[in-house]
PDB file of C-alpha atoms and ligand atoms in Angstrom:
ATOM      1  CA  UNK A   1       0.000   0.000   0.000  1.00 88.00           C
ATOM      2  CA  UNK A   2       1.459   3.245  -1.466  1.00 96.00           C
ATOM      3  CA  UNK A   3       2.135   6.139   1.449  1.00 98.00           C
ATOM      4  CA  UNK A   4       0.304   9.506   0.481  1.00 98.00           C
ATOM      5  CA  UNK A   5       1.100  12.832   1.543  1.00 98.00           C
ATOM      6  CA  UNK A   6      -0.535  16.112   1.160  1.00 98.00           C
ATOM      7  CA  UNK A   7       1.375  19.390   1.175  1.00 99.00           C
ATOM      8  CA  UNK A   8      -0.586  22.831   0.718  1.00 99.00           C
ATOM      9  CA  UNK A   9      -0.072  26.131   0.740  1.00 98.00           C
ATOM     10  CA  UNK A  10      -3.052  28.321   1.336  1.00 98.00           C
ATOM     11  CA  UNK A  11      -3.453  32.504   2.489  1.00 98.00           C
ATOM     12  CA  UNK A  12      -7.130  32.446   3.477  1.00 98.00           C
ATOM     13  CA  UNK A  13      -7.604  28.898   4.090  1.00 98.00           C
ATOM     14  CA  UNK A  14      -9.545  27.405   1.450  1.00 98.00           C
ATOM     15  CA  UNK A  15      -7.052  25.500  -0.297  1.00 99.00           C
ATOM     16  CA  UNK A  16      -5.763  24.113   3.376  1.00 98.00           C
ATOM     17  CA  UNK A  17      -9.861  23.218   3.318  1.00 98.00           C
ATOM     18  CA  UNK A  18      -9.493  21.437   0.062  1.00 98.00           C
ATOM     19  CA  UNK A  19      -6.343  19.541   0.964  1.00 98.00           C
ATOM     20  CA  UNK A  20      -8.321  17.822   4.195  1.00 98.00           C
ATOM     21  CA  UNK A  21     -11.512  17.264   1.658  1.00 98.00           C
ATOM     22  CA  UNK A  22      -9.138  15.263  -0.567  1.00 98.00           C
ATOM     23  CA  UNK A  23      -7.256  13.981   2.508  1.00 98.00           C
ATOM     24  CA  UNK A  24     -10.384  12.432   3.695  1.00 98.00           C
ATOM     25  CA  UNK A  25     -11.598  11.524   0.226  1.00 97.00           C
ATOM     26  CA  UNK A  26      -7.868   9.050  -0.156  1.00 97.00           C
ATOM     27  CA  UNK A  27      -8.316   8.066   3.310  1.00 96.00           C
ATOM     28  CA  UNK A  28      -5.136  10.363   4.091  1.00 97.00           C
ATOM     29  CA  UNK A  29      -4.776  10.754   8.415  1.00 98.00           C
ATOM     30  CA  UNK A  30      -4.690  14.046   9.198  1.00 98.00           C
ATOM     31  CA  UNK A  31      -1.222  14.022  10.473  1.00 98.00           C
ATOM     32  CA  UNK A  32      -0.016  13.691   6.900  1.00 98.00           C
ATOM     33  CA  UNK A  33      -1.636  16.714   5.765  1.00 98.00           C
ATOM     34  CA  UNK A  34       1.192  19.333   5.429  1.00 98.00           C
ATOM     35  CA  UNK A  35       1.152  23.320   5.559  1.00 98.00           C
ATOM     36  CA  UNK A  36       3.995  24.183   3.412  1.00 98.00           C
ATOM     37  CA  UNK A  37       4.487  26.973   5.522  1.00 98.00           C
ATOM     38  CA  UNK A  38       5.645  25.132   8.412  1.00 98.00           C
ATOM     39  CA  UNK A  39       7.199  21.698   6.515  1.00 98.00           C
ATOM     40  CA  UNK A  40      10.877  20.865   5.397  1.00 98.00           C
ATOM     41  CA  UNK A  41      10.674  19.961   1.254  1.00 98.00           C
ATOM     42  CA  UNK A  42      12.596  16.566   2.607  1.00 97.00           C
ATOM     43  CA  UNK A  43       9.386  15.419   4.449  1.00 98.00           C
ATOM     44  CA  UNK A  44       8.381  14.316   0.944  1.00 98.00           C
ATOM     45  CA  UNK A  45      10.873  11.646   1.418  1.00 97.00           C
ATOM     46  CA  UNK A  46       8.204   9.776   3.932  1.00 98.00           C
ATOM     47  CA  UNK A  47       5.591   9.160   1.147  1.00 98.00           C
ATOM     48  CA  UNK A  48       5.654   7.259  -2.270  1.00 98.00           C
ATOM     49  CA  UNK A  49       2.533   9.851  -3.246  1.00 98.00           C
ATOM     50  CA  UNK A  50       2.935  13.391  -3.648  1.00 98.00           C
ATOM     51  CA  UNK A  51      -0.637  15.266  -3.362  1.00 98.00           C
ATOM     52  CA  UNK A  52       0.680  19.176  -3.594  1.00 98.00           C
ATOM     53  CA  UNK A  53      -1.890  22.173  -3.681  1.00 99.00           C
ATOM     54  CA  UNK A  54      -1.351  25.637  -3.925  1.00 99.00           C
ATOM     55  CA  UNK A  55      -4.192  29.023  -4.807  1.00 98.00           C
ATOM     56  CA  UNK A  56      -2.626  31.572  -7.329  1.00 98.00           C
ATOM     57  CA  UNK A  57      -2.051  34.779  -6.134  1.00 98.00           C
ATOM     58  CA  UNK A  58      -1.181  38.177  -7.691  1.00 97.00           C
ATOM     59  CA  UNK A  59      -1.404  38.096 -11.349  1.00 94.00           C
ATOM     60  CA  UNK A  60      -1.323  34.501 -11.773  1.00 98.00           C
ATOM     61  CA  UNK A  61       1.308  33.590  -9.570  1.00 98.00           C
ATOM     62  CA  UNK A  62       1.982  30.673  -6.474  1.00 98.00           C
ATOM     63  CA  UNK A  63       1.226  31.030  -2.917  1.00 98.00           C
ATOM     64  CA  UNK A  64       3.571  32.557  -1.256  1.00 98.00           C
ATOM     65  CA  UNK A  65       4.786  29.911   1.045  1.00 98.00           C
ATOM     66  CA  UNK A  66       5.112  28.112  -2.252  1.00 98.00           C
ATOM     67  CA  UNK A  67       8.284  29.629  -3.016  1.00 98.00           C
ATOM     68  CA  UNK A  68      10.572  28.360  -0.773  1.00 98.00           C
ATOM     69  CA  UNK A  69       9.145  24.610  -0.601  1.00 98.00           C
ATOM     70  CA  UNK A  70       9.043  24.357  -4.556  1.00 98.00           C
ATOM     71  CA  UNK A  71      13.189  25.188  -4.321  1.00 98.00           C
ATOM     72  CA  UNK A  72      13.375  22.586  -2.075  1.00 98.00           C
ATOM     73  CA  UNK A  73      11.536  19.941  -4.130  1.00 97.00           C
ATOM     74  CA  UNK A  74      13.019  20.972  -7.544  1.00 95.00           C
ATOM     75  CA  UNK A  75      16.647  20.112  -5.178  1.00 94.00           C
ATOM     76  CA  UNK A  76      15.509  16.403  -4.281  1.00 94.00           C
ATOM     77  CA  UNK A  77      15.270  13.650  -6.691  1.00 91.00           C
ATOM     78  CA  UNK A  78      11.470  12.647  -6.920  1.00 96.00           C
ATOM     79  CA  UNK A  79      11.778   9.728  -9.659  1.00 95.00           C
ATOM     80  CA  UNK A  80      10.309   7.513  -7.544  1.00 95.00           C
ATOM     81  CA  UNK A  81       7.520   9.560  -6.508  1.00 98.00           C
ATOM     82  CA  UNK A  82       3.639   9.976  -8.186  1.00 98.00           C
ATOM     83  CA  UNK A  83       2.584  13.274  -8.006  1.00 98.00           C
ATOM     84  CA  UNK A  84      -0.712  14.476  -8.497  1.00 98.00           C
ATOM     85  CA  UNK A  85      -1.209  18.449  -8.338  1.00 98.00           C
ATOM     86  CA  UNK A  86      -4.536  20.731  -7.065  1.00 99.00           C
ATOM     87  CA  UNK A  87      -5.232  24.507  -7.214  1.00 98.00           C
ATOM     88  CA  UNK A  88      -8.057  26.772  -5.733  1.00 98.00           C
ATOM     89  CA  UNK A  89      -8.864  29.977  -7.727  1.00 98.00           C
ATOM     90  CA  UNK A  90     -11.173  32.649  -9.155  1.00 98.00           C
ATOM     91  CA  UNK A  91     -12.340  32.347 -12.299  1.00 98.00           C
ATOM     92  CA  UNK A  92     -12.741  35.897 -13.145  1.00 98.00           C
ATOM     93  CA  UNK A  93      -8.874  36.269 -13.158  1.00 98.00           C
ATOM     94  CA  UNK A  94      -9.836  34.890 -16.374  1.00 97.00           C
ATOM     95  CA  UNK A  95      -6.299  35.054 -18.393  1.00 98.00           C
ATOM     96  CA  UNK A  96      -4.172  33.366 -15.098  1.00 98.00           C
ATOM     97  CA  UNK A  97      -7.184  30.977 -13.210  1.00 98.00           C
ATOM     98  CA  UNK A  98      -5.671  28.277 -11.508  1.00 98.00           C
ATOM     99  CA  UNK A  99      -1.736  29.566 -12.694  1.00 98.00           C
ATOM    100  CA  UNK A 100      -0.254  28.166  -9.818  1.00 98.00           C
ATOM    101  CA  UNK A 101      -0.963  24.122 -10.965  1.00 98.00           C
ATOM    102  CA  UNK A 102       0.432  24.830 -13.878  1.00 98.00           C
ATOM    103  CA  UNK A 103       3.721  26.620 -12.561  1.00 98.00           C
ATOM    104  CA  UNK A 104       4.027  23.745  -9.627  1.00 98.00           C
ATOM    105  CA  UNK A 105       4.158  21.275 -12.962  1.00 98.00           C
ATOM    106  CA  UNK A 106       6.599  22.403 -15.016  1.00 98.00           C
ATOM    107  CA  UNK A 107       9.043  23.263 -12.347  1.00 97.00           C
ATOM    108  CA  UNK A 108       9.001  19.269 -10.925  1.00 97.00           C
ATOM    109  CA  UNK A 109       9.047  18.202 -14.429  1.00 96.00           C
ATOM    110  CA  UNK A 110      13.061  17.799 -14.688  1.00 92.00           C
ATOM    111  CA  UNK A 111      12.829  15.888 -11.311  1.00 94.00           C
ATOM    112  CA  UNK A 112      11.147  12.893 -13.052  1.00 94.00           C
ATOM    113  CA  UNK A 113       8.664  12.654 -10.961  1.00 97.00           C
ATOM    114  CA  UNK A 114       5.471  10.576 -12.487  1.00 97.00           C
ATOM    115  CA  UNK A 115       2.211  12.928 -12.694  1.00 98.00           C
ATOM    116  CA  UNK A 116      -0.978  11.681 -12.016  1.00 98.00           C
ATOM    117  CA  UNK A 117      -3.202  14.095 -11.994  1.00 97.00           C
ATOM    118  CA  UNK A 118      -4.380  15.476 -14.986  1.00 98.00           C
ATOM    119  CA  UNK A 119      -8.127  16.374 -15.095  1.00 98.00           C
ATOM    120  CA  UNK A 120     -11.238  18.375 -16.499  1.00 98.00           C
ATOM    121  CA  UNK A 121     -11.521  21.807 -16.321  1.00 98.00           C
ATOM    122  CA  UNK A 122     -15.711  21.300 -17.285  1.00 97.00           C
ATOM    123  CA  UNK A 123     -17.723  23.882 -15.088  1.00 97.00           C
ATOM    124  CA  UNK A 124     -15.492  26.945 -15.480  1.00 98.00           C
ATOM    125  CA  UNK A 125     -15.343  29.736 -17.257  1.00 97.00           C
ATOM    126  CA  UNK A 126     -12.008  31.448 -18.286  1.00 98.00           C
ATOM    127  CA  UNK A 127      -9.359  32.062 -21.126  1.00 97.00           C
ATOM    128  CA  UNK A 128      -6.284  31.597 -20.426  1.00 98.00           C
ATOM    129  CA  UNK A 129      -4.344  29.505 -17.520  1.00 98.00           C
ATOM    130  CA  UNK A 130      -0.955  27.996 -17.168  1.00 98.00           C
ATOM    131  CA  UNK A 131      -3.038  24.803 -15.701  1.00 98.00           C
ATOM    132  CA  UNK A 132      -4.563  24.202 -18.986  1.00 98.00           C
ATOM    133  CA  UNK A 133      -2.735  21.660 -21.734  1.00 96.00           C
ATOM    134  CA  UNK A 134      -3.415  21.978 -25.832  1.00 93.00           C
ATOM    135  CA  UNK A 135      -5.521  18.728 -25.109  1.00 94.00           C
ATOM    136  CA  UNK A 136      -8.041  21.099 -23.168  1.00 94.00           C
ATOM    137  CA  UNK A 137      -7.163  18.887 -19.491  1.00 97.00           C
ATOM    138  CA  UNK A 138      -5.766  20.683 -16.943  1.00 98.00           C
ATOM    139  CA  UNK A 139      -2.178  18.746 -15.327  1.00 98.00           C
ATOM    140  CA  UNK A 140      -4.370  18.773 -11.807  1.00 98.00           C
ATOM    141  CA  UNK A 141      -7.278  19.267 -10.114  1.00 98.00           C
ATOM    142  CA  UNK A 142      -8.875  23.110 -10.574  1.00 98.00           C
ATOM    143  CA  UNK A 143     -11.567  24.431  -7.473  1.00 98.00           C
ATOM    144  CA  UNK A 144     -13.264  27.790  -7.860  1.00 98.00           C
ATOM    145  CA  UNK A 145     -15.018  28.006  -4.594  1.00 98.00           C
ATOM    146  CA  UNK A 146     -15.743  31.571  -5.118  1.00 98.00           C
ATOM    147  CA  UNK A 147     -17.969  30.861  -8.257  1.00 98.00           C
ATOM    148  CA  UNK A 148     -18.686  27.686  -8.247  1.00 98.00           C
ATOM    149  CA  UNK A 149     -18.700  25.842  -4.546  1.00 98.00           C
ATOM    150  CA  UNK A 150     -21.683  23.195  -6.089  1.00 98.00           C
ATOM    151  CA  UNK A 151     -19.137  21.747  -8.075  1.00 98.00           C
ATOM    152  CA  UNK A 152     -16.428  21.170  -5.727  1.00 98.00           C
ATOM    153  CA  UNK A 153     -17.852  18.006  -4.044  1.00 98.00           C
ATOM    154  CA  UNK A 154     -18.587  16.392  -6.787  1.00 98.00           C
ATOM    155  CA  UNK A 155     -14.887  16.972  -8.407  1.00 98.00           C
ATOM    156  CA  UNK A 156     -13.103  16.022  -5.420  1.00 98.00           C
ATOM    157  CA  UNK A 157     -15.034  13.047  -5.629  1.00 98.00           C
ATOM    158  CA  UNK A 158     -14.017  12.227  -9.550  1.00 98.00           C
ATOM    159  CA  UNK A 159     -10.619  13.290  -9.389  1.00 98.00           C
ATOM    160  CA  UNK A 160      -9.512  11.026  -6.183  1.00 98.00           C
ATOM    161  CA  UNK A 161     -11.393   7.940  -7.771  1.00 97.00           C
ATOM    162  CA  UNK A 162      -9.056   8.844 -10.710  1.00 97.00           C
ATOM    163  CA  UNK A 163      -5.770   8.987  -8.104  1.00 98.00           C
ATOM    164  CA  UNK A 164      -6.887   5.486  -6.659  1.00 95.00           C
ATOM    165  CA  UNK A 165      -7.085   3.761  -9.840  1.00 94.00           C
ATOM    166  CA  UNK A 166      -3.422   5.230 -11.344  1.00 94.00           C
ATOM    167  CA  UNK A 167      -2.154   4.638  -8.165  1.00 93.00           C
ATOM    168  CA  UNK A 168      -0.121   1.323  -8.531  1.00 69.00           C
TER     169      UNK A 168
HETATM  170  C1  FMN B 201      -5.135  39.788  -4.892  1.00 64.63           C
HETATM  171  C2  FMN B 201      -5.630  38.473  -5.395  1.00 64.63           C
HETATM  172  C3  FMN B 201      -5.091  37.946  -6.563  1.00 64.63           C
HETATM  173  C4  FMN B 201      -5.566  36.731  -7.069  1.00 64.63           C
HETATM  174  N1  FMN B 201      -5.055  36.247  -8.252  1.00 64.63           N
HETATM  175  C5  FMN B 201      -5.575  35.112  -8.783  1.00 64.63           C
HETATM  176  C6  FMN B 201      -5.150  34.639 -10.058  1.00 64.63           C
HETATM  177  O1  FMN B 201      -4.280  35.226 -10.721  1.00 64.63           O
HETATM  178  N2  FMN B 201      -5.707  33.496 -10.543  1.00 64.63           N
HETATM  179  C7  FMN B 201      -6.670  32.803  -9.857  1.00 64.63           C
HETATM  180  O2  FMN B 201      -7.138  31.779 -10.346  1.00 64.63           O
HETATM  181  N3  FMN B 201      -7.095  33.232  -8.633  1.00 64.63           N
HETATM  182  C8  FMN B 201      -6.597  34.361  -8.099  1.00 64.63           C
HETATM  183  N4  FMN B 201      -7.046  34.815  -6.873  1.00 64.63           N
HETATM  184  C9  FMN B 201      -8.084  34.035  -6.159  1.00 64.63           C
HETATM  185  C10 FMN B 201      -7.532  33.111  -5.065  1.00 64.63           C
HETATM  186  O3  FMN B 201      -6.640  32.179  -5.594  1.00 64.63           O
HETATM  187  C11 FMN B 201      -8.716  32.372  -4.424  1.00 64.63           C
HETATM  188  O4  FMN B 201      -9.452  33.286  -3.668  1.00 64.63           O
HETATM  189  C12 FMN B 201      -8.321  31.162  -3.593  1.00 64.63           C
HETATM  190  O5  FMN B 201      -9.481  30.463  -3.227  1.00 64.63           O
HETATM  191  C13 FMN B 201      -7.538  31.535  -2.347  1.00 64.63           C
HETATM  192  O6  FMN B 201      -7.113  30.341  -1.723  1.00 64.63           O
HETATM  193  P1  FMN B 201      -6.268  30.317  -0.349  1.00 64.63           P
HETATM  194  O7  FMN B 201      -7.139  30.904   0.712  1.00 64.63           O
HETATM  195  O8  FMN B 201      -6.014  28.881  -0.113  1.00 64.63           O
HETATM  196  O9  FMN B 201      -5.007  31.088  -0.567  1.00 64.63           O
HETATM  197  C14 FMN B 201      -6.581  36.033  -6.371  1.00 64.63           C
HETATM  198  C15 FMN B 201      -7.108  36.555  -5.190  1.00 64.63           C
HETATM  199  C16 FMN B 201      -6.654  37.774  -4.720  1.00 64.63           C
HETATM  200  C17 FMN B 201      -7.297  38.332  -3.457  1.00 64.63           C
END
């Protein structure tokens, strides 16, 4: 049985909320539910999954506690890990919604870690994000609780039934 951990970052709370929905949705204890803000980047080393979130902030940039851990990460070799990636975000910042995924996946590209987490972006409304692939998925999980809370369940639900069956 594969170890999962979840590591957020989150400046209001609602992506920490998100990470504990998921958490519960994988069957994830609590204690291995991680703030970013407070966690070394070598605490990865305790899981074989990687569950990472992070809101976009600014004009379609990471959390802020994001910084620091991503450095860390993008330091470690993570070829052995599955990562699956989640954002919260406003769909009115129409040309950078969700940014942050998107930024989180193509800096842990080069550390050859597996990715698991691509998904639908059906529901929202926006142009541009860095989330978004030319297939039309998104390389993780998008949430717009600010416009669209009724769908949130219901893709937490989808996307971690999705995680359960790539996870090998
Ligand atoms: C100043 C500001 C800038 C923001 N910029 C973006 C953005 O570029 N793209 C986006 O999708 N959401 C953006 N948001 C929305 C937040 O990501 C959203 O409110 C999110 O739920 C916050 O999650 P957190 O509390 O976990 O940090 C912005 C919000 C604020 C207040």
């Amino acid at each position: 049985m594969k170890k999962i951990g979840i590591f957020y970052g989150s400046t209001t709370g609602v992506t920490e909320k998100i990470a504990k929905r998921i958490g519960e949705a994988l069957g994830v204890p609590p204690e291995n539910v991680f703030n970013v803000k407070e966690t070394s980047p070598s605490k990865v080393g305790d899981f074989d999954v990687l569950i990472l979130g992070s809101s976009t902030w600014g004009s379609g940039e990471l959390q802020e506690d994001w910084y620091d851990f991503l450095d860390g990460l993008q330091a470690l070799s993570l070829k052995d890990k599955e990562i699956a990636i989640f954002g919260c975000g406003d769909e009115n910042m129409s040309d950078s919604f969700c940014n942050a995924v998107g930024i989180i996946y193509r800096r842990l590209l080069q550390t050859g870690a597996k990715f698991i987490g691509d998904f639908s972006t059906s529901g929202y409304s926006f142009e541009e994000s860095k989330a978004k692939e030319s297939s039309g998925m998104a390389v993780g999980l998008l949430i717009d609780e600010t416009n669209h809370p009724e769908l949130t369940r219901r893709k937490i639900s989808e996307w971690c039934d999705e995680l359960n069956n790539r996870i090998k």
